[in-house]
Structure formats: structure tokens, C-alpha cells
């Protein structure tokens, strides 16, 4: 059996002010008529029925998930009492899928990525599923780099282990590396044996639980206690108690960087994790002056800008290299080379209880 796990608990803060605490980016239709989580579900239903898809989120977003995916069984919405990064999120999902079939294949994906070539995406997932069925293999989708990106982690693979499965290249992973500086990213691309870490994982439920027992015993012990209380009256209490004690660790750091049975499927399907407003210009077509303009916008002598209007008219004259986002209650203006500093203004706004 194949199950889909959609991680949908993020706040999407780098897409503020469109993305808000009560309506983060995965629930917005920033890139098409459907919202990002709806697009994610649509892609997964190409290889599994909807009843095999589970969404892991927090209590604040349960109703949003139900509204946007109305046919998803309510019991398929798995609630985290607090955010503890991806290892705990995946662990909770594994407890649910092992009840169905301990050897079920888990296809774990974020809820807020853009995929341009759905056919190639599905083919890559199908190849990864085949690899995950072989023993205890832990499989990740790696993305062929198109630029020296410093905002992504990288996967170093062994070229000598290459095999072609369904026209997709599969490699043994040598190591995972953290986000590099620009010069290092250039070297990675030049070497030809580094891929971007997409955050999409495929494995048997039994395989990831075994890996957690070996590499993350504290998490595994918490999962064991939670398992004992599943469907009991004190399940919610136990879940909160165990989560409160957990260290927030990513699955990459907790397991993938340590395990020896990790394989990567090369993906080349127009992937983008849309981590900030700068992703807009990688997805939408620019005008003759390198602007990306959406909404009710009037511009004169404007170059290399991202301008997202809404209902009000946004008029810009004689500017360049800016991100301008208009919403009902906020106008956000930022130099493009300062977009990564979004957290600075958000932290101040949170302290003052404003507009988040």
C-alpha cells in the first residue's frame, strides 16, 4: 500500500503579508487557481486514492484543511500539539500508517512546493517507491540544480553507483551538506554530483521507524508511549506531554545524515520550494523590463521589480529592485536584496501584536 504524508504545519512567514498566522501560504492560491495544498493533493492522487493521504498540521489549521480538501476523511488530518520540526511530524504519521500496513510505503512531501512538470514528478515518485520497496532503503528526491543557490541544503551522491530505473537516475547518497555560501554552491554545481535537497522522502513505514529507533531513540521512545495510548481517552494528554519533551530536529539531521542506506532519485521537473517573494520571478514571466507584475498595478520607469497588487491601485514610478506587496491592511515594500531579512520586521511586529 502507498500512503501520502503532507506536512502542512508551517507558517509561511517569508510570504508575509499575503501569508498570515491564520492563513499561511499553503492555503493560498499564489500560483494558480487552486491553493498550494490542493495542488499537492491533486498530484498525489495520481498515484494513490485520497483516503490514503494524510495531512499533518497543527490545531489552528484543521478547519482550513477540511475546507480546502472537503473529501479528505477527518481522521486523516493528524494534529500536532506544537511544532517540533519534521522528524516528530513524520514519526506521528508513521504511527498512523503502520496501523494500516507496517510495510506501507510513505511518500512524504511538503504542502507548499511548486511543480511545473507533473508527469516527470510522478515518474520520479514511482521510481523512488520502487527503490523504497527494496529492503530498508530510505529514498529522497534530489533536484538538479539550475543556479548556485545558497538557500537550499545539498545532497552529495556517488556517481559510480548510478543506475537507471524507469528512465530516472538513482544514486547512493554520500552525504548531506548544509546551506553553502555562494562560492561553495558554485563548486557544488561544477562538480556535477550535488543535488538540491527537496525535502521529499519515500520509505517503508517499518524502515523509518527502525531508523528512528536506531538514530533518534528519544523520539522513538516517545512514539512508543503515544502508540500505547492511540484511540484512548487520554491520547491528547499523552501526545502533548511527549511532544513537550521532544527536541525540535529535522528528519535530515536526525536520520538522513547518519543513515547508510540512503538513495537519491534525480528529479528534473521544474521544482521550486517558493521560500520567499523572490521565487515569484522564477515562476511567472517577466515583462520587457524584468518586472513581475500581478494585480491592479500601474508602473512608469520601473525595472527589475516584483509588484503584487490586490484591489487597490498600486502606482510606482522610477523605482527598481523592489518587492512591493499590497494587501487589505498592509503595504510591504522591500529591497530585493533584503528579502531574506523578513524575519527582522516580523519579530518586531509580533512583539507589538500587529498585522501577523
Short mmCIF file of the C-alpha atoms (twelve columns), coordinates in Angstrom:
data_MODEL
# 
_entry.id   MODEL 
# 
loop_
_atom_site.group_PDB 
_atom_site.id 
_atom_site.type_symbol 
_atom_site.label_atom_id 
_atom_site.label_alt_id 
_atom_site.label_comp_id 
_atom_site.label_asym_id 
_atom_site.label_seq_id 
_atom_site.Cartn_x 
_atom_site.Cartn_y 
_atom_site.Cartn_z 
_atom_site.pdbx_PDB_model_num 
ATOM 1   C CA . UNK A 1   0.000   0.000  0.000   1 
ATOM 2   C CA . UNK A 2   1.164   3.524  -0.798  1 
ATOM 3   C CA . UNK A 3   0.313   6.373  1.563   1 
ATOM 4   C CA . UNK A 4   0.889   10.091 1.148   1 
ATOM 5   C CA . UNK A 5   2.002   12.293 4.038   1 
ATOM 6   C CA . UNK A 6   1.588   16.038 3.514   1 
ATOM 7   C CA . UNK A 7   3.402   18.244 6.014   1 
ATOM 8   C CA . UNK A 8   1.215   21.332 6.375   1 
ATOM 9   C CA . UNK A 9   2.018   22.934 9.710   1 
ATOM 10  C CA . UNK A 10  4.297   25.737 8.510   1 
ATOM 11  C CA . UNK A 11  3.538   29.426 8.959   1 
ATOM 12  C CA . UNK A 12  4.965   30.611 5.624   1 
ATOM 13  C CA . UNK A 13  6.326   33.748 7.213   1 
ATOM 14  C CA . UNK A 14  8.610   34.653 4.327   1 
ATOM 15  C CA . UNK A 15  5.488   35.290 2.213   1 
ATOM 16  C CA . UNK A 16  4.137   37.886 4.607   1 
ATOM 17  C CA . UNK A 17  1.937   39.929 4.273   1 
ATOM 18  C CA . UNK A 18  -0.036  37.588 1.977   1 
ATOM 19  C CA . UNK A 19  0.763   34.656 4.256   1 
ATOM 20  C CA . UNK A 20  -0.528  35.181 7.801   1 
ATOM 21  C CA . UNK A 21  -0.575  33.283 11.076  1 
ATOM 22  C CA . UNK A 22  -4.177  32.222 10.458  1 
ATOM 23  C CA . UNK A 23  -3.821  31.743 6.689   1 
ATOM 24  C CA . UNK A 24  -0.289  30.641 5.743   1 
ATOM 25  C CA . UNK A 25  0.906   30.256 2.189   1 
ATOM 26  C CA . UNK A 26  -0.010  26.572 1.720   1 
ATOM 27  C CA . UNK A 27  -3.669  27.631 1.924   1 
ATOM 28  C CA . UNK A 28  -3.312  30.466 -0.612  1 
ATOM 29  C CA . UNK A 29  -3.666  30.335 -4.398  1 
ATOM 30  C CA . UNK A 30  -0.436  32.201 -5.086  1 
ATOM 31  C CA . UNK A 31  0.442   30.061 -8.112  1 
ATOM 32  C CA . UNK A 32  -2.725  29.064 -9.905  1 
ATOM 33  C CA . UNK A 33  -6.443  28.785 -9.359  1 
ATOM 34  C CA . UNK A 34  -6.077  26.180 -6.621  1 
ATOM 35  C CA . UNK A 35  -4.248  26.632 -3.333  1 
ATOM 36  C CA . UNK A 36  -0.833  25.077 -2.860  1 
ATOM 37  C CA . UNK A 37  -2.081  22.293 -0.593  1 
ATOM 38  C CA . UNK A 38  -4.876  21.499 -3.056  1 
ATOM 39  C CA . UNK A 39  -2.314  21.214 -5.850  1 
ATOM 40  C CA . UNK A 40  -0.202  18.915 -3.647  1 
ATOM 41  C CA . UNK A 41  -3.189  16.647 -3.019  1 
ATOM 42  C CA . UNK A 42  -4.083  16.602 -6.714  1 
ATOM 43  C CA . UNK A 43  -0.576  15.440 -7.595  1 
ATOM 44  C CA . UNK A 44  -0.564  12.645 -5.025  1 
ATOM 45  C CA . UNK A 45  -3.966  11.332 -6.097  1 
ATOM 46  C CA . UNK A 46  -2.350  10.422 -9.420  1 
ATOM 47  C CA . UNK A 47  -0.650  7.522  -7.635  1 
ATOM 48  C CA . UNK A 48  -2.916  6.779  -4.647  1 
ATOM 49  C CA . UNK A 49  -6.551  7.224  -3.566  1 
ATOM 50  C CA . UNK A 50  -7.478  10.230 -1.442  1 
ATOM 51  C CA . UNK A 51  -8.276  8.026  1.552   1 
ATOM 52  C CA . UNK A 52  -4.578  7.027  1.641   1 
ATOM 53  C CA . UNK A 53  -3.443  10.644 2.050   1 
ATOM 54  C CA . UNK A 54  -2.768  12.114 5.485   1 
ATOM 55  C CA . UNK A 55  -2.179  15.754 6.335   1 
ATOM 56  C CA . UNK A 56  -0.070  16.564 9.399   1 
ATOM 57  C CA . UNK A 57  -0.809  20.026 10.715  1 
ATOM 58  C CA . UNK A 58  -1.490  21.955 13.924  1 
ATOM 59  C CA . UNK A 59  -4.792  22.623 15.605  1 
ATOM 60  C CA . UNK A 60  -5.059  26.129 14.104  1 
ATOM 61  C CA . UNK A 61  -5.258  24.766 10.555  1 
ATOM 62  C CA . UNK A 62  -7.546  21.750 10.946  1 
ATOM 63  C CA . UNK A 63  -10.622 23.589 9.668   1 
ATOM 64  C CA . UNK A 64  -8.660  25.084 6.783   1 
ATOM 65  C CA . UNK A 65  -7.552  21.603 5.728   1 
ATOM 66  C CA . UNK A 66  -11.133 20.330 5.950   1 
ATOM 67  C CA . UNK A 67  -12.481 23.263 3.959   1 
ATOM 68  C CA . UNK A 68  -9.873  23.049 1.210   1 
ATOM 69  C CA . UNK A 69  -9.863  19.237 0.951   1 
ATOM 70  C CA . UNK A 70  -13.521 18.529 1.769   1 
ATOM 71  C CA . UNK A 71  -13.458 14.858 0.735   1 
ATOM 72  C CA . UNK A 72  -10.466 14.011 2.921   1 
ATOM 73  C CA . UNK A 73  -11.610 11.808 5.831   1 
ATOM 74  C CA . UNK A 74  -11.421 13.773 9.074   1 
ATOM 75  C CA . UNK A 75  -9.360  11.024 10.700  1 
ATOM 76  C CA . UNK A 76  -6.724  11.597 8.019   1 
ATOM 77  C CA . UNK A 77  -5.917  15.013 9.496   1 
ATOM 78  C CA . UNK A 78  -3.194  14.352 12.065  1 
ATOM 79  C CA . UNK A 79  -2.801  17.104 14.645  1 
ATOM 80  C CA . UNK A 80  0.489   18.086 16.248  1 
ATOM 81  C CA . UNK A 81  0.077   19.863 19.613  1 
ATOM 82  C CA . UNK A 82  3.077   22.045 18.804  1 
ATOM 83  C CA . UNK A 83  5.725   22.364 16.090  1 
ATOM 84  C CA . UNK A 84  8.762   20.139 16.664  1 
ATOM 85  C CA . UNK A 85  10.250  20.075 13.161  1 
ATOM 86  C CA . UNK A 86  9.969   17.329 10.563  1 
ATOM 87  C CA . UNK A 87  11.250  14.272 12.474  1 
ATOM 88  C CA . UNK A 88  8.418   14.376 15.009  1 
ATOM 89  C CA . UNK A 89  5.890   15.219 12.290  1 
ATOM 90  C CA . UNK A 90  6.948   12.174 10.263  1 
ATOM 91  C CA . UNK A 91  7.017   9.999  13.378  1 
ATOM 92  C CA . UNK A 92  3.381   10.785 14.171  1 
ATOM 93  C CA . UNK A 93  2.432   9.996  10.581  1 
ATOM 94  C CA . UNK A 94  4.310   6.682  10.753  1 
ATOM 95  C CA . UNK A 95  2.263   5.639  13.793  1 
ATOM 96  C CA . UNK A 96  -0.856  6.169  11.715  1 
ATOM 97  C CA . UNK A 97  0.344   4.391  8.579   1 
ATOM 98  C CA . UNK A 98  1.682   1.377  10.496  1 
ATOM 99  C CA . UNK A 99  -1.876  0.772  11.699  1 
ATOM 100 C CA . UNK A 100 -2.833  0.317  8.048   1 
ATOM 101 C CA . UNK A 101 0.205   -1.696 6.990   1 
ATOM 102 C CA . UNK A 102 3.612   -1.688 8.686   1 
ATOM 103 C CA . UNK A 103 5.286   -2.148 5.306   1 
ATOM 104 C CA . UNK A 104 3.214   0.540  3.571   1 
ATOM 105 C CA . UNK A 105 5.248   2.989  1.513   1 
ATOM 106 C CA . UNK A 106 5.173   6.544  2.869   1 
ATOM 107 C CA . UNK A 107 5.513   9.344  0.308   1 
ATOM 108 C CA . UNK A 108 6.334   12.381 2.468   1 
ATOM 109 C CA . UNK A 109 6.020   15.803 0.823   1 
ATOM 110 C CA . UNK A 110 5.717   19.436 1.916   1 
ATOM 111 C CA . UNK A 111 2.414   21.182 1.227   1 
ATOM 112 C CA . UNK A 112 3.796   24.351 -0.361  1 
ATOM 113 C CA . UNK A 113 6.055   23.500 -3.293  1 
ATOM 114 C CA . UNK A 114 5.603   24.346 -6.965  1 
ATOM 115 C CA . UNK A 115 5.926   21.538 -9.519  1 
ATOM 116 C CA . UNK A 116 5.846   22.591 -13.171 1 
ATOM 117 C CA . UNK A 117 6.129   19.186 -14.903 1 
ATOM 118 C CA . UNK A 118 3.686   16.908 -13.119 1 
ATOM 119 C CA . UNK A 119 4.322   13.939 -15.414 1 
ATOM 120 C CA . UNK A 120 8.051   13.848 -14.636 1 
ATOM 121 C CA . UNK A 121 7.286   14.415 -10.965 1 
ATOM 122 C CA . UNK A 122 5.017   11.361 -10.833 1 
ATOM 123 C CA . UNK A 123 7.607   9.292  -12.692 1 
ATOM 124 C CA . UNK A 124 10.287  10.270 -10.168 1 
ATOM 125 C CA . UNK A 125 7.998   9.339  -7.258  1 
ATOM 126 C CA . UNK A 126 7.177   5.981  -8.838  1 
ATOM 127 C CA . UNK A 127 10.882  5.244  -9.214  1 
ATOM 128 C CA . UNK A 128 11.504  6.242  -5.585  1 
ATOM 129 C CA . UNK A 129 8.669   3.956  -4.470  1 
ATOM 130 C CA . UNK A 130 10.273  1.031  -6.288  1 
ATOM 131 C CA . UNK A 131 13.593  1.730  -4.564  1 
ATOM 132 C CA . UNK A 132 11.929  2.040  -1.157  1 
ATOM 133 C CA . UNK A 133 10.334  -1.382 -1.607  1 
ATOM 134 C CA . UNK A 134 13.813  -2.935 -1.711  1 
ATOM 135 C CA . UNK A 135 14.730  -3.714 1.883   1 
ATOM 136 C CA . UNK A 136 15.082  -0.782 4.280   1 
ATOM 137 C CA . UNK A 137 16.115  1.823  1.715   1 
ATOM 138 C CA . UNK A 138 15.480  5.441  2.658   1 
ATOM 139 C CA . UNK A 139 14.904  7.437  -0.526  1 
ATOM 140 C CA . UNK A 140 14.914  11.167 -1.172  1 
ATOM 141 C CA . UNK A 141 14.155  13.174 -4.292  1 
ATOM 142 C CA . UNK A 142 17.119  15.354 -5.240  1 
ATOM 143 C CA . UNK A 143 16.674  18.261 -7.624  1 
ATOM 144 C CA . UNK A 144 19.068  19.003 -10.448 1 
ATOM 145 C CA . UNK A 145 20.481  22.467 -9.620  1 
ATOM 146 C CA . UNK A 146 19.863  25.308 -12.059 1 
ATOM 147 C CA . UNK A 147 21.765  28.014 -10.175 1 
ATOM 148 C CA . UNK A 148 24.240  28.347 -7.279  1 
ATOM 149 C CA . UNK A 149 21.508  28.526 -4.647  1 
ATOM 150 C CA . UNK A 150 22.614  29.340 -1.079  1 
ATOM 151 C CA . UNK A 151 19.162  28.839 0.466   1 
ATOM 152 C CA . UNK A 152 18.992  25.053 -0.019  1 
ATOM 153 C CA . UNK A 153 20.746  22.095 1.521   1 
ATOM 154 C CA . UNK A 154 22.584  19.817 -0.928  1 
ATOM 155 C CA . UNK A 155 22.911  16.068 -1.440  1 
ATOM 156 C CA . UNK A 156 26.292  14.683 -2.480  1 
ATOM 157 C CA . UNK A 157 25.901  11.407 -4.402  1 
ATOM 158 C CA . UNK A 158 28.319  8.733  -5.627  1 
ATOM 159 C CA . UNK A 159 28.404  8.857  -9.428  1 
ATOM 160 C CA . UNK A 160 29.777  5.302  -9.543  1 
ATOM 161 C CA . UNK A 161 26.573  3.909  -8.050  1 
ATOM 162 C CA . UNK A 162 24.370  5.240  -10.822 1 
ATOM 163 C CA . UNK A 163 21.551  3.069  -12.095 1 
ATOM 164 C CA . UNK A 164 18.660  3.944  -14.353 1 
ATOM 165 C CA . UNK A 165 15.185  2.902  -13.239 1 
ATOM 166 C CA . UNK A 166 12.219  3.837  -15.456 1 
ATOM 167 C CA . UNK A 167 14.445  6.397  -17.194 1 
ATOM 168 C CA . UNK A 168 15.242  8.032  -13.843 1 
ATOM 169 C CA . UNK A 169 18.742  8.131  -12.373 1 
ATOM 170 C CA . UNK A 170 19.199  6.670  -8.880  1 
ATOM 171 C CA . UNK A 171 22.361  7.091  -6.792  1 
ATOM 172 C CA . UNK A 172 23.713  6.115  -3.400  1 
ATOM 173 C CA . UNK A 173 23.958  9.180  -1.171  1 
ATOM 174 C CA . UNK A 174 27.422  10.028 0.122   1 
ATOM 175 C CA . UNK A 175 26.474  12.849 2.452   1 
ATOM 176 C CA . UNK A 176 24.117  15.726 3.112   1 
ATOM 177 C CA . UNK A 177 25.560  19.222 3.369   1 
ATOM 178 C CA . UNK A 178 24.098  22.356 4.905   1 
ATOM 179 C CA . UNK A 179 23.268  25.541 3.024   1 
ATOM 180 C CA . UNK A 180 26.553  26.696 1.431   1 
ATOM 181 C CA . UNK A 181 27.944  30.138 0.759   1 
ATOM 182 C CA . UNK A 182 27.881  31.352 -2.835  1 
ATOM 183 C CA . UNK A 183 31.388  30.243 -3.828  1 
ATOM 184 C CA . UNK A 184 30.819  26.773 -2.369  1 
ATOM 185 C CA . UNK A 185 27.497  26.490 -4.195  1 
ATOM 186 C CA . UNK A 186 29.298  27.247 -7.464  1 
ATOM 187 C CA . UNK A 187 31.777  24.439 -6.717  1 
ATOM 188 C CA . UNK A 188 28.955  22.018 -5.976  1 
ATOM 189 C CA . UNK A 189 27.296  22.712 -9.306  1 
ATOM 190 C CA . UNK A 190 30.595  22.480 -11.145 1 
ATOM 191 C CA . UNK A 191 31.367  19.083 -9.650  1 
ATOM 192 C CA . UNK A 192 28.206  17.571 -11.152 1 
ATOM 193 C CA . UNK A 193 27.495  15.260 -8.211  1 
ATOM 194 C CA . UNK A 194 25.436  17.513 -5.963  1 
ATOM 195 C CA . UNK A 195 21.659  17.923 -5.970  1 
ATOM 196 C CA . UNK A 196 19.314  20.191 -4.071  1 
ATOM 197 C CA . UNK A 197 17.576  18.629 -1.100  1 
ATOM 198 C CA . UNK A 198 13.856  18.793 -1.958  1 
ATOM 199 C CA . UNK A 199 12.537  17.635 1.416   1 
ATOM 200 C CA . UNK A 200 10.543  14.851 -0.285  1 
ATOM 201 C CA . UNK A 201 11.092  11.399 1.232   1 
ATOM 202 C CA . UNK A 202 9.949   7.893  0.350   1 
ATOM 203 C CA . UNK A 203 10.345  4.781  2.543   1 
ATOM 204 C CA . UNK A 204 8.502   1.919  4.183   1 
ATOM 205 C CA . UNK A 205 6.817   2.767  7.458   1 
ATOM 206 C CA . UNK A 206 8.801   -0.033 9.105   1 
ATOM 207 C CA . UNK A 207 12.062  1.341  7.673   1 
ATOM 208 C CA . UNK A 208 11.674  4.852  9.054   1 
ATOM 209 C CA . UNK A 209 10.530  3.573  12.448  1 
ATOM 210 C CA . UNK A 210 13.581  1.300  12.598  1 
ATOM 211 C CA . UNK A 211 15.810  4.220  11.675  1 
ATOM 212 C CA . UNK A 212 14.219  6.346  14.411  1 
ATOM 213 C CA . UNK A 213 14.824  3.586  16.944  1 
ATOM 214 C CA . UNK A 214 18.488  3.452  15.934  1 
ATOM 215 C CA . UNK A 215 19.329  7.122  15.406  1 
ATOM 216 C CA . UNK A 216 16.683  9.008  17.413  1 
ATOM 217 C CA . UNK A 217 15.905  6.830  20.447  1 
ATOM 218 C CA . UNK A 218 14.314  9.659  22.438  1 
ATOM 219 C CA . UNK A 219 11.824  10.321 19.668  1 
ATOM 220 C CA . UNK A 220 11.210  6.615  19.203  1 
ATOM 221 C CA . UNK A 221 10.512  6.116  22.917  1 
ATOM 222 C CA . UNK A 222 8.013   8.979  22.832  1 
ATOM 223 C CA . UNK A 223 6.331   7.416  19.812  1 
ATOM 224 C CA . UNK A 224 6.148   4.098  21.674  1 
ATOM 225 C CA . UNK A 225 4.287   5.741  24.554  1 
ATOM 226 C CA . UNK A 226 1.988   7.604  22.159  1 
ATOM 227 C CA . UNK A 227 1.275   4.326  20.329  1 
ATOM 228 C CA . UNK A 228 0.152   2.726  23.596  1 
ATOM 229 C CA . UNK A 229 -2.499  5.421  24.023  1 
ATOM 230 C CA . UNK A 230 -3.797  5.736  20.463  1 
ATOM 231 C CA . UNK A 231 -7.615  5.814  20.467  1 
ATOM 232 C CA . UNK A 232 -7.696  6.063  24.280  1 
ATOM 233 C CA . UNK A 233 -9.358  8.850  26.265  1 
ATOM 234 C CA . UNK A 234 -6.012  10.269 27.360  1 
ATOM 235 C CA . UNK A 235 -4.424  10.253 23.892  1 
ATOM 236 C CA . UNK A 236 -4.454  14.037 23.609  1 
ATOM 237 C CA . UNK A 237 -2.868  14.444 27.055  1 
ATOM 238 C CA . UNK A 238 -0.118  11.905 26.342  1 
ATOM 239 C CA . UNK A 239 0.585   13.413 22.919  1 
ATOM 240 C CA . UNK A 240 1.037   16.845 24.476  1 
ATOM 241 C CA . UNK A 241 3.256   15.507 27.260  1 
ATOM 242 C CA . UNK A 242 5.551   13.654 24.882  1 
ATOM 243 C CA . UNK A 243 5.727   16.479 22.347  1 
ATOM 244 C CA . UNK A 244 6.606   18.943 25.093  1 
ATOM 245 C CA . UNK A 245 9.718   16.934 25.882  1 
ATOM 246 C CA . UNK A 246 10.880  16.447 22.304  1 
ATOM 247 C CA . UNK A 247 13.762  18.359 20.801  1 
ATOM 248 C CA . UNK A 248 12.851  20.018 17.527  1 
ATOM 249 C CA . UNK A 249 15.023  18.162 14.993  1 
ATOM 250 C CA . UNK A 250 14.666  17.826 11.232  1 
ATOM 251 C CA . UNK A 251 14.497  14.364 9.680   1 
ATOM 252 C CA . UNK A 252 17.551  15.327 7.622   1 
ATOM 253 C CA . UNK A 253 19.714  15.998 10.678  1 
ATOM 254 C CA . UNK A 254 18.217  13.315 12.886  1 
ATOM 255 C CA . UNK A 255 18.332  10.411 10.439  1 
ATOM 256 C CA . UNK A 256 19.244  11.079 6.805   1 
ATOM 257 C CA . UNK A 257 22.704  12.479 7.598   1 
ATOM 258 C CA . UNK A 258 23.500  9.422  9.733   1 
ATOM 259 C CA . UNK A 259 21.922  6.502  7.883   1 
ATOM 260 C CA . UNK A 260 23.951  4.423  5.416   1 
ATOM 261 C CA . UNK A 261 21.072  3.081  3.326   1 
ATOM 262 C CA . UNK A 262 20.064  6.368  1.702   1 
ATOM 263 C CA . UNK A 263 19.404  6.725  -2.025  1 
ATOM 264 C CA . UNK A 264 18.503  9.713  -4.149  1 
ATOM 265 C CA . UNK A 265 16.348  9.855  -7.262  1 
ATOM 266 C CA . UNK A 266 17.315  12.711 -9.555  1 
ATOM 267 C CA . UNK A 267 14.365  14.985 -10.149 1 
ATOM 268 C CA . UNK A 268 14.169  17.462 -13.008 1 
ATOM 269 C CA . UNK A 269 10.535  18.557 -13.081 1 
ATOM 270 C CA . UNK A 270 10.508  22.309 -12.519 1 
ATOM 271 C CA . UNK A 271 10.574  22.217 -8.703  1 
ATOM 272 C CA . UNK A 272 10.635  25.305 -6.505  1 
ATOM 273 C CA . UNK A 273 10.129  25.484 -2.759  1 
ATOM 274 C CA . UNK A 274 8.975   29.124 -3.123  1 
ATOM 275 C CA . UNK A 275 10.836  30.079 0.021   1 
ATOM 276 C CA . UNK A 276 10.488  33.835 -0.407  1 
ATOM 277 C CA . UNK A 277 8.973   36.514 -2.638  1 
ATOM 278 C CA . UNK A 278 11.973  36.186 -4.970  1 
ATOM 279 C CA . UNK A 279 10.568  32.842 -6.125  1 
ATOM 280 C CA . UNK A 280 7.827   34.774 -7.930  1 
ATOM 281 C CA . UNK A 281 10.202  35.787 -10.705 1 
ATOM 282 C CA . UNK A 282 11.289  32.179 -11.219 1 
ATOM 283 C CA . UNK A 283 7.701   31.083 -11.732 1 
ATOM 284 C CA . UNK A 284 5.971   33.956 -13.514 1 
ATOM 285 C CA . UNK A 285 7.083   35.501 -16.772 1 
ATOM 286 C CA . UNK A 286 8.854   38.859 -16.593 1 
ATOM 287 C CA . UNK A 287 7.973   41.848 -18.757 1 
ATOM 288 C CA . UNK A 288 10.445  43.593 -21.047 1 
ATOM 289 C CA . UNK A 289 11.866  45.491 -18.057 1 
ATOM 290 C CA . UNK A 290 12.373  42.388 -15.903 1 
ATOM 291 C CA . UNK A 291 9.346   43.100 -13.733 1 
ATOM 292 C CA . UNK A 292 6.822   40.569 -12.463 1 
ATOM 293 C CA . UNK A 293 3.505   42.388 -12.146 1 
ATOM 294 C CA . UNK A 294 0.299   40.875 -10.748 1 
ATOM 295 C CA . UNK A 295 -2.954  42.591 -9.852  1 
ATOM 296 C CA . UNK A 296 -4.034  46.210 -10.071 1 
ATOM 297 C CA . UNK A 297 -0.689  47.868 -10.813 1 
ATOM 298 C CA . UNK A 298 0.299   50.956 -12.838 1 
ATOM 299 C CA . UNK A 299 4.012   51.490 -13.449 1 
ATOM 300 C CA . UNK A 300 6.244   54.047 -15.100 1 
ATOM 301 C CA . UNK A 301 10.026  53.756 -15.495 1 
ATOM 302 C CA . UNK A 302 10.113  50.683 -13.255 1 
ATOM 303 C CA . UNK A 303 12.663  47.895 -13.586 1 
ATOM 304 C CA . UNK A 304 13.523  44.553 -12.010 1 
ATOM 305 C CA . UNK A 305 10.649  44.695 -9.506  1 
ATOM 306 C CA . UNK A 306 8.132   42.219 -8.114  1 
ATOM 307 C CA . UNK A 307 4.819   44.014 -7.583  1 
ATOM 308 C CA . UNK A 308 1.796   42.134 -6.265  1 
ATOM 309 C CA . UNK A 309 -1.372  44.209 -6.214  1 
ATOM 310 C CA . UNK A 310 -4.802  43.321 -4.883  1 
ATOM 311 C CA . UNK A 311 -7.902  45.506 -5.026  1 
ATOM 312 C CA . UNK A 312 -6.402  48.963 -4.636  1 
ATOM 313 C CA . UNK A 313 -4.382  50.550 -7.393  1 
ATOM 314 C CA . UNK A 314 -0.634  50.286 -6.794  1 
ATOM 315 C CA . UNK A 315 1.214   53.021 -8.726  1 
ATOM 316 C CA . UNK A 316 5.020   53.003 -8.929  1 
ATOM 317 C CA . UNK A 317 7.277   55.473 -10.701 1 
ATOM 318 C CA . UNK A 318 11.026  55.451 -11.193 1 
ATOM 319 C CA . UNK A 319 11.901  52.518 -8.941  1 
ATOM 320 C CA . UNK A 320 13.935  49.370 -9.365  1 
ATOM 321 C CA . UNK A 321 14.964  46.242 -7.479  1 
ATOM 322 C CA . UNK A 322 11.971  46.314 -5.140  1 
ATOM 323 C CA . UNK A 323 9.380   43.860 -3.844  1 
ATOM 324 C CA . UNK A 324 6.004   45.562 -3.350  1 
ATOM 325 C CA . UNK A 325 3.068   43.579 -1.952  1 
ATOM 326 C CA . UNK A 326 -0.335  45.141 -1.323  1 
ATOM 327 C CA . UNK A 327 -2.968  43.513 0.899   1 
ATOM 328 C CA . UNK A 328 -6.142  44.737 2.531   1 
ATOM 329 C CA . UNK A 329 -4.363  46.043 5.630   1 
ATOM 330 C CA . UNK A 330 -0.621  46.097 4.804   1 
ATOM 331 C CA . UNK A 331 1.637   47.518 2.107   1 
ATOM 332 C CA . UNK A 332 5.018   45.801 2.152   1 
ATOM 333 C CA . UNK A 333 7.973   47.447 0.374   1 
ATOM 334 C CA . UNK A 334 11.413  45.843 0.468   1 
ATOM 335 C CA . UNK A 335 14.674  45.983 -1.476  1 
ATOM 336 C CA . UNK A 336 15.060  42.676 -3.299  1 
ATOM 337 C CA . UNK A 337 18.464  42.052 -1.771  1 
ATOM 338 C CA . UNK A 338 16.975  42.422 1.720   1 
ATOM 339 C CA . UNK A 339 14.079  39.972 1.359   1 
ATOM 340 C CA . UNK A 340 15.924  37.403 3.477   1 
ATOM 341 C CA . UNK A 341 15.713  39.871 6.375   1 
ATOM 342 C CA . UNK A 342 11.924  39.467 6.515   1 
ATOM 343 C CA . UNK A 343 12.246  37.880 9.967   1 
ATOM 344 C CA . UNK A 344 13.560  41.144 11.411  1 
ATOM 345 C CA . UNK A 345 10.396  43.104 10.734  1 
ATOM 346 C CA . UNK A 346 8.156   40.173 11.639  1 
ATOM 347 C CA . UNK A 347 9.791   39.748 15.034  1 
ATOM 348 C CA . UNK A 348 9.149   43.432 15.784  1 
ATOM 349 C CA . UNK A 349 5.565   43.213 14.596  1 
ATOM 350 C CA . UNK A 350 4.959   40.134 16.760  1 
ATOM 351 C CA . UNK A 351 6.288   41.970 19.817  1 
ATOM 352 C CA . UNK A 352 3.792   44.746 19.155  1 
ATOM 353 C CA . UNK A 353 0.966   42.389 18.253  1 
ATOM 354 C CA . UNK A 354 0.483   43.895 14.807  1 
ATOM 355 C CA . UNK A 355 -0.515  42.545 11.392  1 
ATOM 356 C CA . UNK A 356 0.746   38.984 11.673  1 
# 
